[in-house]
CSV table of C-alpha atoms and ligand atoms in Angstrom, one decimal:
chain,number,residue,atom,x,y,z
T,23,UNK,CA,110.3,138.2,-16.9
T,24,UNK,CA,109.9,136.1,-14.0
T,25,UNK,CA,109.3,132.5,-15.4
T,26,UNK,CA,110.4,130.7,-12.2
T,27,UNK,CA,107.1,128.6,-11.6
T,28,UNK,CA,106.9,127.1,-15.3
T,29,UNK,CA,110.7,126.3,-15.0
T,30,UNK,CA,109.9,124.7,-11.5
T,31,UNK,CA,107.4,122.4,-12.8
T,32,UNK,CA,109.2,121.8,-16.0
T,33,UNK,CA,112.1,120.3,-14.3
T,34,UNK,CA,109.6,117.7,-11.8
T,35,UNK,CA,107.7,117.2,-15.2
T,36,UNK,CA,111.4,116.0,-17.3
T,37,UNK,CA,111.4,113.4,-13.8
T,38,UNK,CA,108.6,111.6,-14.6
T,39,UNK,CA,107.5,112.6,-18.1
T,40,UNK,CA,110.5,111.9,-20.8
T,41,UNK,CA,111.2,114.9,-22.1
T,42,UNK,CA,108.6,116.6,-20.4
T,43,UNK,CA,106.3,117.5,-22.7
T,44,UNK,CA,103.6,115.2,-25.2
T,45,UNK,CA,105.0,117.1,-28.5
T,46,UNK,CA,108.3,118.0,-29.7
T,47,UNK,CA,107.2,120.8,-30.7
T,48,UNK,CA,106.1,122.4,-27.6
T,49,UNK,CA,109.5,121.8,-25.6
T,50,UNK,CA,111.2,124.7,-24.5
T,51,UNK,CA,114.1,123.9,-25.6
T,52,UNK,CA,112.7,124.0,-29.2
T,53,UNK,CA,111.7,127.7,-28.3
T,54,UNK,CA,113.3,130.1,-26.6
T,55,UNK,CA,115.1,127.8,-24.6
T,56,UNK,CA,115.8,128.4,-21.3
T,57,UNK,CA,113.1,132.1,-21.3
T,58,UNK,CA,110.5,130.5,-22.8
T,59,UNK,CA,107.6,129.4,-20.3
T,60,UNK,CA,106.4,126.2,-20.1
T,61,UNK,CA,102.7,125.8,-18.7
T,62,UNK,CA,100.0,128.0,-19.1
T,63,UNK,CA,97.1,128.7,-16.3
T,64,UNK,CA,94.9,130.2,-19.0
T,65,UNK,CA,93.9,131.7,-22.3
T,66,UNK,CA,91.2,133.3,-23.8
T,67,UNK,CA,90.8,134.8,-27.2
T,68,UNK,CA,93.9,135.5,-28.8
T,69,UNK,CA,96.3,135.4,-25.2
T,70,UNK,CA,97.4,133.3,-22.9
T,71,UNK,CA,98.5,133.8,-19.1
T,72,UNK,CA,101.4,131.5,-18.0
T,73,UNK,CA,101.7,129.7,-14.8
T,74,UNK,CA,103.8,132.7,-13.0
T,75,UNK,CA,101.2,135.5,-14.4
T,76,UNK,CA,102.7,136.9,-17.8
T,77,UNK,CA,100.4,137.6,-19.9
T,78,UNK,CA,101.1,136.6,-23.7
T,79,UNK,CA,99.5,137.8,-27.3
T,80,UNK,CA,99.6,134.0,-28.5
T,81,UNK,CA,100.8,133.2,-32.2
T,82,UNK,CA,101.6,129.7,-31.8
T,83,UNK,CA,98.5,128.9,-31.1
T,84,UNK,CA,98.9,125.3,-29.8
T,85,UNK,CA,101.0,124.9,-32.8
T,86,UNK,CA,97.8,125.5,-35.2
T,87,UNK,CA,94.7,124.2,-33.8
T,88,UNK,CA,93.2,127.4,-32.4
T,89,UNK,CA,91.3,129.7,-35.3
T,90,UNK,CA,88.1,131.0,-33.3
T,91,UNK,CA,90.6,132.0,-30.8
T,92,UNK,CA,91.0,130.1,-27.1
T,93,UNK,CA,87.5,129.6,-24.9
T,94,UNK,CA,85.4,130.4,-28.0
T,95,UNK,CA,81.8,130.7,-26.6
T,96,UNK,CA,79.9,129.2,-29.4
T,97,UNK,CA,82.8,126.0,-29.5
T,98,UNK,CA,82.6,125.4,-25.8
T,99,UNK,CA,78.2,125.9,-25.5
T,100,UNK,CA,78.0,123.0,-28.1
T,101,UNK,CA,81.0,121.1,-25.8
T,102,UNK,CA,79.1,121.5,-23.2
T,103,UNK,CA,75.8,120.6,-24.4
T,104,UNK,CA,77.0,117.4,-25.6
T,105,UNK,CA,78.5,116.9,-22.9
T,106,UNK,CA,75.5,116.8,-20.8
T,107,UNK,CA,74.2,114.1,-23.4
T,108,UNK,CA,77.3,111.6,-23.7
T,109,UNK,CA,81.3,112.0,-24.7
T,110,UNK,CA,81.8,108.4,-26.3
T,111,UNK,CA,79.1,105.4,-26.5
T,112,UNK,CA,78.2,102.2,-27.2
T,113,UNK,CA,76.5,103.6,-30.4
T,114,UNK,CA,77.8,106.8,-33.0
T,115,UNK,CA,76.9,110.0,-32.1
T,116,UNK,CA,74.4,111.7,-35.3
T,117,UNK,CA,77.3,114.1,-35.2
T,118,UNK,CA,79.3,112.1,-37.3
T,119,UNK,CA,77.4,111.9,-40.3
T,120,UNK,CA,76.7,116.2,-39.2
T,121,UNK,CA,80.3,116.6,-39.5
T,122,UNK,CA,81.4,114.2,-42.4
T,123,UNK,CA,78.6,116.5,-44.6
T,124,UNK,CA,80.0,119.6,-44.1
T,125,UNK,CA,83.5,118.5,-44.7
T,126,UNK,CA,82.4,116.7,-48.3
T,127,UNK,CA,80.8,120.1,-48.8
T,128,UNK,CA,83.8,122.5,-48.3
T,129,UNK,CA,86.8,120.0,-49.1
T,130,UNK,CA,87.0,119.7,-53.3
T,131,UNK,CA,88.4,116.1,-52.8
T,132,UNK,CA,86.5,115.0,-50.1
T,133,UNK,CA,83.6,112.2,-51.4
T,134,UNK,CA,84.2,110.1,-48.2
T,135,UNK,CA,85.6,111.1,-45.0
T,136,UNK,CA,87.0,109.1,-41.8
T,137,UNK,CA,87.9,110.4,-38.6
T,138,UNK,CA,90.6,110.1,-36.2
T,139,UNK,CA,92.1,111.6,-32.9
T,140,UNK,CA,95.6,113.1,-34.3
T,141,UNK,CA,97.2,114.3,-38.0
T,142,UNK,CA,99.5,110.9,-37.4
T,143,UNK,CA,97.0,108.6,-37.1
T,144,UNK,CA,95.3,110.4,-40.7
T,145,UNK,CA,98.4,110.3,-42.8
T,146,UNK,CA,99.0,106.8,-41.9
T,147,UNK,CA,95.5,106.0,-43.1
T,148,UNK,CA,96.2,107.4,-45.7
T,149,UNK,CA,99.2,105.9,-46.7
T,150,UNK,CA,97.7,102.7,-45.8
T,151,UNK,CA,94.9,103.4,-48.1
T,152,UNK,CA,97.4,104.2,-50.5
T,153,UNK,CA,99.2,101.1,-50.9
T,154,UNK,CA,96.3,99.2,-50.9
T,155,UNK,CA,94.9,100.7,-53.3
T,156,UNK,CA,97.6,100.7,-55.4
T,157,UNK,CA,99.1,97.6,-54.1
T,158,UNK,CA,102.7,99.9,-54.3
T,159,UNK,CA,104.8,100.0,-51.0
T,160,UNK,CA,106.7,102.9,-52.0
T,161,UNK,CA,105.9,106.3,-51.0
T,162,UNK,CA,107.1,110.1,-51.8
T,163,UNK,CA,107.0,112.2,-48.9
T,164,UNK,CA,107.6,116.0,-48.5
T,165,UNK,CA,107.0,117.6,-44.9
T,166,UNK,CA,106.2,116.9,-41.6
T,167,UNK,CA,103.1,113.9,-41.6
T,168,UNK,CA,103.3,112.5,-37.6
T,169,UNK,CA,105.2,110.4,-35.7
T,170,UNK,CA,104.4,107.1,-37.0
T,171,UNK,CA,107.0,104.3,-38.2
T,172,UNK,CA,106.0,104.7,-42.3
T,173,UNK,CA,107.2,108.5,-41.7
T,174,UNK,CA,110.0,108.5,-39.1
T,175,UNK,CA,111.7,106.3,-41.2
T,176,UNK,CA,112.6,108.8,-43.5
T,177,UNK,CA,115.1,110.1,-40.8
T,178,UNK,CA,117.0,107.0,-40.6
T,179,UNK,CA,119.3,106.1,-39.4
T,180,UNK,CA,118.9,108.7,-37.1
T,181,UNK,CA,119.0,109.2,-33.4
T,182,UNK,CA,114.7,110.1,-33.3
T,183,UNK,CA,114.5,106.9,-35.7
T,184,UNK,CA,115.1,104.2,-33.4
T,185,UNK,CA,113.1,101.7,-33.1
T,186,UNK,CA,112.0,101.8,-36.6
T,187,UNK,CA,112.5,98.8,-38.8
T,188,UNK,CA,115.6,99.8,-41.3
T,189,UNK,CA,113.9,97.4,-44.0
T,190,UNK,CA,110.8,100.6,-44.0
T,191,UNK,CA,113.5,103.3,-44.9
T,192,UNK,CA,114.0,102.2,-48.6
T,193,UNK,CA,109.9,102.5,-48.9
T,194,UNK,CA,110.3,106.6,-48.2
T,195,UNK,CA,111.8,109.0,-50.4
T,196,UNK,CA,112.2,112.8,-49.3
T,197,UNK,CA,110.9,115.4,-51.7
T,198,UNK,CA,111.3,119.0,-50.6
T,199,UNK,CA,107.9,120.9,-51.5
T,200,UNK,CA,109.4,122.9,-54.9
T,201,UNK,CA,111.8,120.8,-55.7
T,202,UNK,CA,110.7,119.4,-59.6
T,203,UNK,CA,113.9,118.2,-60.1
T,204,UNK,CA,114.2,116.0,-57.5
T,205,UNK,CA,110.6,114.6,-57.6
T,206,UNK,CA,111.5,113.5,-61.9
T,207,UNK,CA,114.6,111.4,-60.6
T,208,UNK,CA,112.8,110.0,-57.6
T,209,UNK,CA,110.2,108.7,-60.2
T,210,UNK,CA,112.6,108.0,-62.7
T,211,UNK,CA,113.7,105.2,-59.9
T,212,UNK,CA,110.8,104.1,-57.7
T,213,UNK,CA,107.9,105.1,-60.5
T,214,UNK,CA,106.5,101.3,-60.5
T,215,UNK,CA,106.6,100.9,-57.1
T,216,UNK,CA,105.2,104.5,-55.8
T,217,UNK,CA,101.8,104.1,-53.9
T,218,UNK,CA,101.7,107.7,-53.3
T,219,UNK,CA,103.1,111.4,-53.4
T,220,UNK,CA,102.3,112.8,-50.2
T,221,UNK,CA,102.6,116.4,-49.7
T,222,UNK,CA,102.3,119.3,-46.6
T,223,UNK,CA,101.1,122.6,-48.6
T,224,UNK,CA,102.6,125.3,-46.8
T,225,UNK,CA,101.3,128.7,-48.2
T,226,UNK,CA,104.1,128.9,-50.0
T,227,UNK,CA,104.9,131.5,-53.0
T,228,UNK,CA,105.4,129.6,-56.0
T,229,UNK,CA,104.0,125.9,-54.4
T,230,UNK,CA,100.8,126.3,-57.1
T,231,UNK,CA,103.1,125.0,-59.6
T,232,UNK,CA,104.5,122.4,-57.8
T,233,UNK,CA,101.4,121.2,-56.6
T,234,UNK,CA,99.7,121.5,-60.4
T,235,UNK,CA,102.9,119.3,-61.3
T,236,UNK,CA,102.6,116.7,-59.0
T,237,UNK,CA,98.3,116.2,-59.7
T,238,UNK,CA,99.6,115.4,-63.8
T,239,UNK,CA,102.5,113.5,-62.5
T,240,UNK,CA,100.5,111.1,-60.5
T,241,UNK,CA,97.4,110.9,-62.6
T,242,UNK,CA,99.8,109.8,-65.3
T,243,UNK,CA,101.4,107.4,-63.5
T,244,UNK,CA,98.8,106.0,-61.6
T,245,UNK,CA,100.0,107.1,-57.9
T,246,UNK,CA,97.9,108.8,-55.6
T,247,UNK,CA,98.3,112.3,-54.8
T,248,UNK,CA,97.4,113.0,-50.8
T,249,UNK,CA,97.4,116.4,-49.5
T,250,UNK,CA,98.5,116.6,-45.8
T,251,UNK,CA,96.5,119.8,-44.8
T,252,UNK,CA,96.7,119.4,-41.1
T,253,UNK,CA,98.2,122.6,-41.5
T,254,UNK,CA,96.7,124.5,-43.5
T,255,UNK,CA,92.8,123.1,-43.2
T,256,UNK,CA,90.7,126.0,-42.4
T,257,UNK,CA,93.8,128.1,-42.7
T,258,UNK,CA,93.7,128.9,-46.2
T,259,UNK,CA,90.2,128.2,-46.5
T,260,UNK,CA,87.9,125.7,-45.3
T,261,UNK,CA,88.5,123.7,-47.9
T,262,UNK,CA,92.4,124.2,-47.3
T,263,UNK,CA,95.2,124.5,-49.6
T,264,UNK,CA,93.3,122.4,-52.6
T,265,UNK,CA,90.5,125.1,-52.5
T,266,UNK,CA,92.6,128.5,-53.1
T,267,UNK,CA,94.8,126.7,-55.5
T,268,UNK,CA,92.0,124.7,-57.4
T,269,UNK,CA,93.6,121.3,-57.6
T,270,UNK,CA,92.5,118.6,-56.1
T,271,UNK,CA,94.2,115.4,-54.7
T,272,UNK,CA,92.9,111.9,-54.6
T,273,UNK,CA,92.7,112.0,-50.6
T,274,UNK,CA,94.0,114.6,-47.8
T,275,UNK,CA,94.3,115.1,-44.5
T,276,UNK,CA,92.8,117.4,-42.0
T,277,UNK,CA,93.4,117.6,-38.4
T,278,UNK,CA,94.4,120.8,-36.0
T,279,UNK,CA,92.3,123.6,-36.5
T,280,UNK,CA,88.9,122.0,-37.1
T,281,UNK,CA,87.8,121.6,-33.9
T,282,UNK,CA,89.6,124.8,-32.5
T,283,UNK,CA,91.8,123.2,-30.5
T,284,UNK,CA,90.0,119.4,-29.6
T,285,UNK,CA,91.3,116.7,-30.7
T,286,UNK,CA,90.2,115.8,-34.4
T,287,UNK,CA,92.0,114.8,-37.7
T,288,UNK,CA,90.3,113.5,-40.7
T,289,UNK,CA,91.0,111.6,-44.4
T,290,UNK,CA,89.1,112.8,-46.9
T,291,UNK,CA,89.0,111.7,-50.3
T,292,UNK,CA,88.2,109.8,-53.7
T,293,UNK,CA,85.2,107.5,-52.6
T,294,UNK,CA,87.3,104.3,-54.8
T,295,UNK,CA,89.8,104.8,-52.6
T,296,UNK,CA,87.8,105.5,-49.4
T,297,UNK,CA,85.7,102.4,-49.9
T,298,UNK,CA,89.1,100.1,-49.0
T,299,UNK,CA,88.8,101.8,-45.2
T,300,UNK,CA,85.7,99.1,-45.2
T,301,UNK,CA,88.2,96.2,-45.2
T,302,UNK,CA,91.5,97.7,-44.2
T,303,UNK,CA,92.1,97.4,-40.7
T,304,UNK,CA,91.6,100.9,-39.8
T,305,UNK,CA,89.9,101.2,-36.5
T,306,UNK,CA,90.0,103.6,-33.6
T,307,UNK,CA,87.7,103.7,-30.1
T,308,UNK,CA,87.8,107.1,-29.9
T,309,UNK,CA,87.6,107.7,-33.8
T,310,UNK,CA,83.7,109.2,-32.8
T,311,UNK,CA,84.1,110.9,-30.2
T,312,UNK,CA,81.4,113.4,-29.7
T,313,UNK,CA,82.6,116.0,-27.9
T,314,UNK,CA,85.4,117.4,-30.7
T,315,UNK,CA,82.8,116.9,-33.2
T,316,UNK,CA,80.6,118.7,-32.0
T,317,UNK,CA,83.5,121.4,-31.8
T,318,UNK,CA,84.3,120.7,-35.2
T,319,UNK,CA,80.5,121.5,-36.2
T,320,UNK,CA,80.6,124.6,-34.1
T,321,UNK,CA,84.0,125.6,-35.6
T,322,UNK,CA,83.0,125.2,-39.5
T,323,UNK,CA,79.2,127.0,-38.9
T,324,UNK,CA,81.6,129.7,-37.1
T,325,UNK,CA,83.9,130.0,-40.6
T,326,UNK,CA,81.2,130.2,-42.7
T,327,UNK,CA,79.6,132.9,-41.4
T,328,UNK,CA,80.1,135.7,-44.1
T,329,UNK,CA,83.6,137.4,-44.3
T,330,UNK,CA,84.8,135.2,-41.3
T,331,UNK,CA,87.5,133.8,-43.5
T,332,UNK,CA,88.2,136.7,-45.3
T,333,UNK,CA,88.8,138.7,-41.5
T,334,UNK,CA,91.2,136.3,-41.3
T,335,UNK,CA,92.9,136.8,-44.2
T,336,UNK,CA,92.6,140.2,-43.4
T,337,UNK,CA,94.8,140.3,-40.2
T,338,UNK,CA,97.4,138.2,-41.6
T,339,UNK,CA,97.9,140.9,-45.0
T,340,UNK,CA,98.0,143.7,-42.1
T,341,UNK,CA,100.4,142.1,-40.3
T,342,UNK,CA,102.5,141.6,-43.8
T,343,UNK,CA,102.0,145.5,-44.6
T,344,UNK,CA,102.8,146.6,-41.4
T,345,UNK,CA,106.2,144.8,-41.7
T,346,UNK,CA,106.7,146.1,-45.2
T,347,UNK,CA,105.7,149.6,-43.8
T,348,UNK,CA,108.5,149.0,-41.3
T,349,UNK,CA,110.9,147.8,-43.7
T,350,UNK,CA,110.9,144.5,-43.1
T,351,UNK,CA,111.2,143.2,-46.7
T,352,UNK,CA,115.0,143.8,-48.0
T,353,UNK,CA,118.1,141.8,-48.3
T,354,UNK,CA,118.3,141.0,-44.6
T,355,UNK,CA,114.6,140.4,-43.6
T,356,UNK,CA,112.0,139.1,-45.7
T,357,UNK,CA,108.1,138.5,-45.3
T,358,UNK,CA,107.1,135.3,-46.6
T,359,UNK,CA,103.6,133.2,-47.1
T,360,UNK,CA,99.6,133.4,-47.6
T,361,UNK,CA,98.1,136.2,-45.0
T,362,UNK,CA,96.3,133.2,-43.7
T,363,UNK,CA,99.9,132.0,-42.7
T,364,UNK,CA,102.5,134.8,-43.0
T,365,UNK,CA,105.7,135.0,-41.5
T,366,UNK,CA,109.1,136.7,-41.2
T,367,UNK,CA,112.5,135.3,-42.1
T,368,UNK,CA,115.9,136.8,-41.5
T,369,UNK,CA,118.4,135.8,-44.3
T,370,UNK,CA,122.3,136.1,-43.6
T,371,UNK,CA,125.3,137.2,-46.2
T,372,UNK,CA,124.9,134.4,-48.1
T,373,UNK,CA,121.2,134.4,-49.1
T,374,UNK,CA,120.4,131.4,-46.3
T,375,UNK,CA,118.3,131.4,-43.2
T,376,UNK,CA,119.7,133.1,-40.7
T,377,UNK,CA,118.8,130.9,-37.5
T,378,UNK,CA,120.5,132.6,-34.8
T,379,UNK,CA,118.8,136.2,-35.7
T,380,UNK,CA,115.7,134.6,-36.0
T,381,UNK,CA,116.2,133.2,-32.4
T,382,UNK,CA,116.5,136.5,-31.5
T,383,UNK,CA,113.7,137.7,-33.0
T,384,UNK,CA,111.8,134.9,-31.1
T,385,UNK,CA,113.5,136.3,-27.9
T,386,UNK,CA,112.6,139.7,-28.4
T,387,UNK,CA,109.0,139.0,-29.2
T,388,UNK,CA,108.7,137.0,-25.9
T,389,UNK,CA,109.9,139.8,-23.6
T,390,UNK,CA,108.0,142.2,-25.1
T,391,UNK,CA,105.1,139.8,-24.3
T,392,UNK,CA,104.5,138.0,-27.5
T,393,UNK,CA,104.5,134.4,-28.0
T,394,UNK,CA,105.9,132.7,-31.5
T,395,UNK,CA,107.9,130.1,-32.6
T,396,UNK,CA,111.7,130.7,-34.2
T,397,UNK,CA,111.4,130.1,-37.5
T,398,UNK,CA,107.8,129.3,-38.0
T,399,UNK,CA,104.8,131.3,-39.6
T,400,UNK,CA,102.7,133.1,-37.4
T,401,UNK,CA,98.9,131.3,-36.7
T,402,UNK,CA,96.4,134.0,-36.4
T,403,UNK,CA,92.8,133.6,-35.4
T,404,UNK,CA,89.9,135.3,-35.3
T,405,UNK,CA,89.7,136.7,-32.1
T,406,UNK,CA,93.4,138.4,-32.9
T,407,UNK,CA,92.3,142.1,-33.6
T,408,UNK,CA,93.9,145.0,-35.2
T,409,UNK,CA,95.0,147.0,-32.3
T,410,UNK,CA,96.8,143.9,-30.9
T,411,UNK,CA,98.3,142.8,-34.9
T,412,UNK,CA,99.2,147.0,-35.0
T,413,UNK,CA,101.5,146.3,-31.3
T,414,UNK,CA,102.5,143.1,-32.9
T,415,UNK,CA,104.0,145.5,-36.0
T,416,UNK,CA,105.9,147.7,-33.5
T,417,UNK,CA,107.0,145.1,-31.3
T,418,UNK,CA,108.8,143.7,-34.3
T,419,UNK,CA,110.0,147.0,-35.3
T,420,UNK,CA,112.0,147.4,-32.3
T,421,UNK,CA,112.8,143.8,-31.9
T,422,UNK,CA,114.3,144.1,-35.9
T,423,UNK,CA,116.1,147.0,-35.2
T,424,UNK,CA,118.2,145.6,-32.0
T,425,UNK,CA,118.8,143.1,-34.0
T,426,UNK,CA,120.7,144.5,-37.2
T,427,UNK,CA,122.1,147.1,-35.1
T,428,UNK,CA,123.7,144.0,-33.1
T,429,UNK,CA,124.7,142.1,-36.3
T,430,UNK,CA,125.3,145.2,-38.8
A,510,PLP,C1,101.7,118.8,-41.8
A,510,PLP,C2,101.5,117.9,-40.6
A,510,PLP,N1,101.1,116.6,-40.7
A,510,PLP,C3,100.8,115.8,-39.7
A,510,PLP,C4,101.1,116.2,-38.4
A,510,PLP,C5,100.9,115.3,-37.3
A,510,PLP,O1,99.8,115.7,-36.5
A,510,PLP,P1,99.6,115.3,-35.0
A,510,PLP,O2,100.7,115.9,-34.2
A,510,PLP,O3,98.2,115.7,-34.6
A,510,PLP,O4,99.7,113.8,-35.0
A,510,PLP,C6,101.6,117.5,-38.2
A,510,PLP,C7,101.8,118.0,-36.8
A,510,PLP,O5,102.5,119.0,-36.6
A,510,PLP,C8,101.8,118.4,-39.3
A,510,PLP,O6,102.2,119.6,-39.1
């Protein structure tokens, strides 16, 4: 695979743009380093064509956002019809109140909703909120929530946490989603001073539980119990994670795939709680932008058109079955997650992760012209169809069996 004109601009990018990318994420070095390709020239519905010509069957999806699938006609007719009446103004565009309605109507938590550009900039209002609220400093975190100081800090000291106060690390305490055990003594330590339990649902077997466990925890203690569904809003349902499991958080965030793929995040939440963002300094310029909104509207009235969200469920428990047909589910591959968010593990002797087969795996998948991350789910959408999930099966058949025959 010829990848020479990505890897040409990559390395002028990396000159002038440190690291050479905007997110972690996306670097190819945090792919398939060195094979994967770095720019794209253009994708519609479920593929992407990179800059040299390859053409990809995309399951990274911008790392979530995209769940119409790319150039969606009905998101990009209401872009461009509000773009012929204004992006950003002196005044709010109606679409904000459009937009907040819909999301109190699908979100179970959601009584009061406020709107940002990125997931970061939405868990760190909702933290703030919080702590305020609460007038706590301390908070439990478990998952990714953005790049911002309250959340970095729970890396330090660290390389990727300098920078960062060390007076804000004692505030954060990691709890690995599952882990009871470890939220009790984290609470048994910190439970007068915890603001909040913040936690990134991940479609998960078994997270009900821990999810249920965390909602009594904090309503007993008087904490507040935040959601980060940036994730897996509109994944797992419109009203994400809280929906299909029934239980329901003081506040949550939103962000990636509501606007397929513009630039939206939301907190939603408790209106007692929401009321503070009167008063808190919480403020952003381009907080109403109209042009993601209106993607955002066009996106939800897409997903609740009947069976939309089911279809997508759909593709993702074909995809599961077709690896089970293939036997992908034994001691040395297994299929994990919802079918709104499954994906494909490779486990070595000793019952871990086995990272460098699942590099492979990534490998494989990329030659054979299929984009996804190593070690991540896969993000369907809903312009994926069966024929192209069905080549995505035997795709990972082959790719599955070169690599046990390799490491067997
Ligand atoms: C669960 C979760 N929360 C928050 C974020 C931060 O979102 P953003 O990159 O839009 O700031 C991410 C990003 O990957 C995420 O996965």
């Amino acid at each position: 695979m010829n990848i020479d004109a990505s890897k040409r601009m990559h390395r002028e990018a990396k000159k002038i743009i440190p690291g050479g990318t905007q997110t972690i994420g996306k670097r190819p070095s945090k792919m398939v380093p060195g094979e994967w390709p770095a720019y794209f020239h253009h994708a519609i519905g479920a593929e992407l064509w990179d800059l040299d010509g390859n053409r990809f069957v995309d399951y990274v999806q911008g790392l979530g956002p995209i769940i119409l699938g790319y150039n969606n006609s009905a998101v990009n007719d209401a872009i461009i019809k509000q773009l012929q009446r204004g992006t950003l103004t002196s005044l709010q565009s109606p679409l904000e109140l459009d937009v907040a309605q819909m999301l109190v109507e699908h979100i179970p938590c959601a009584e009061m909703v406020r709107f940002f550009k990125t997931g970061a900039e939405a868990t760190a209002a909702a933290v703030r909120l919080s702590r305020a609220f609460t007038n706590r400093e301390h908070v439990v975190s478990s998952g990714y929530a953005g790049w911002h100081d309250w959340w970095v800090s729970k890396l330090s000291p660290s390389p990727s946490s300098r920078g960062i106060p060390n007076s804000l690390h004692h505030l954060i305490h990691d709890a690995p989603l599952g882990d009871i055990d470890r939220l009790d003594a984290i609470v048994a330590e910190h439970g007068q001073d915890i603001a909040c339990i913040i936690i990134e649902p991940k479609g998960m077997e078994g997270e009900r539980e821990y999810l249920a466990y965390a909602r009594e925890l904090c309503t007993k203690n008087g904490f507040v119990l935040v959601f980060d569904e940036i994730v897996t809003g509109f994944r797992m349902s419109i009203g994400g994670a809280q929906q299909r499991y029934g239980i329901t958080p003081d506040l949550a965030t939103f962000g990636k795939a509501i606007a397929n793929g513009m630039p939206l995040a939301v907190v939603v939440g408790d209106r007692e709680i929401m009321k503070l963002a009167e008063s808190l300094w919480i403020s952003s310029t381009f907080g109403g932008e109209a042009l993601s909104l209106a993607a955002a509207k066009a996106t939800i009235t897409e997903l609740e058109k009947p069976g939309a969200m089911q279809r997508l469920r759909d593709l993702g428990e074909l995809l599961q079955d077709g690896w089970k047909q293939i036997g992908a589910d034994n001691r040395t591959v297994s299929i994990y997650g919802d079918p709104a968010m499954p994906g494909i593990r490779f486990i070595d002797a000793a019952g871990n992760s086995d990272l460098e087969s699942q590099m492979a795996f990534a490998r494989h998948m990329l030659h054979a012209g299929f984009l996804i991350r190593p070690n991540h789910c896969f993000f369907l959408t809903l312009a994926h169809s069966e024929e192209l999930v069905q080549r995505t099966v035997d795709a990972s058949a082959e790719a599955i069996d070169q690599i046990l025959t390799l490491t067997t």
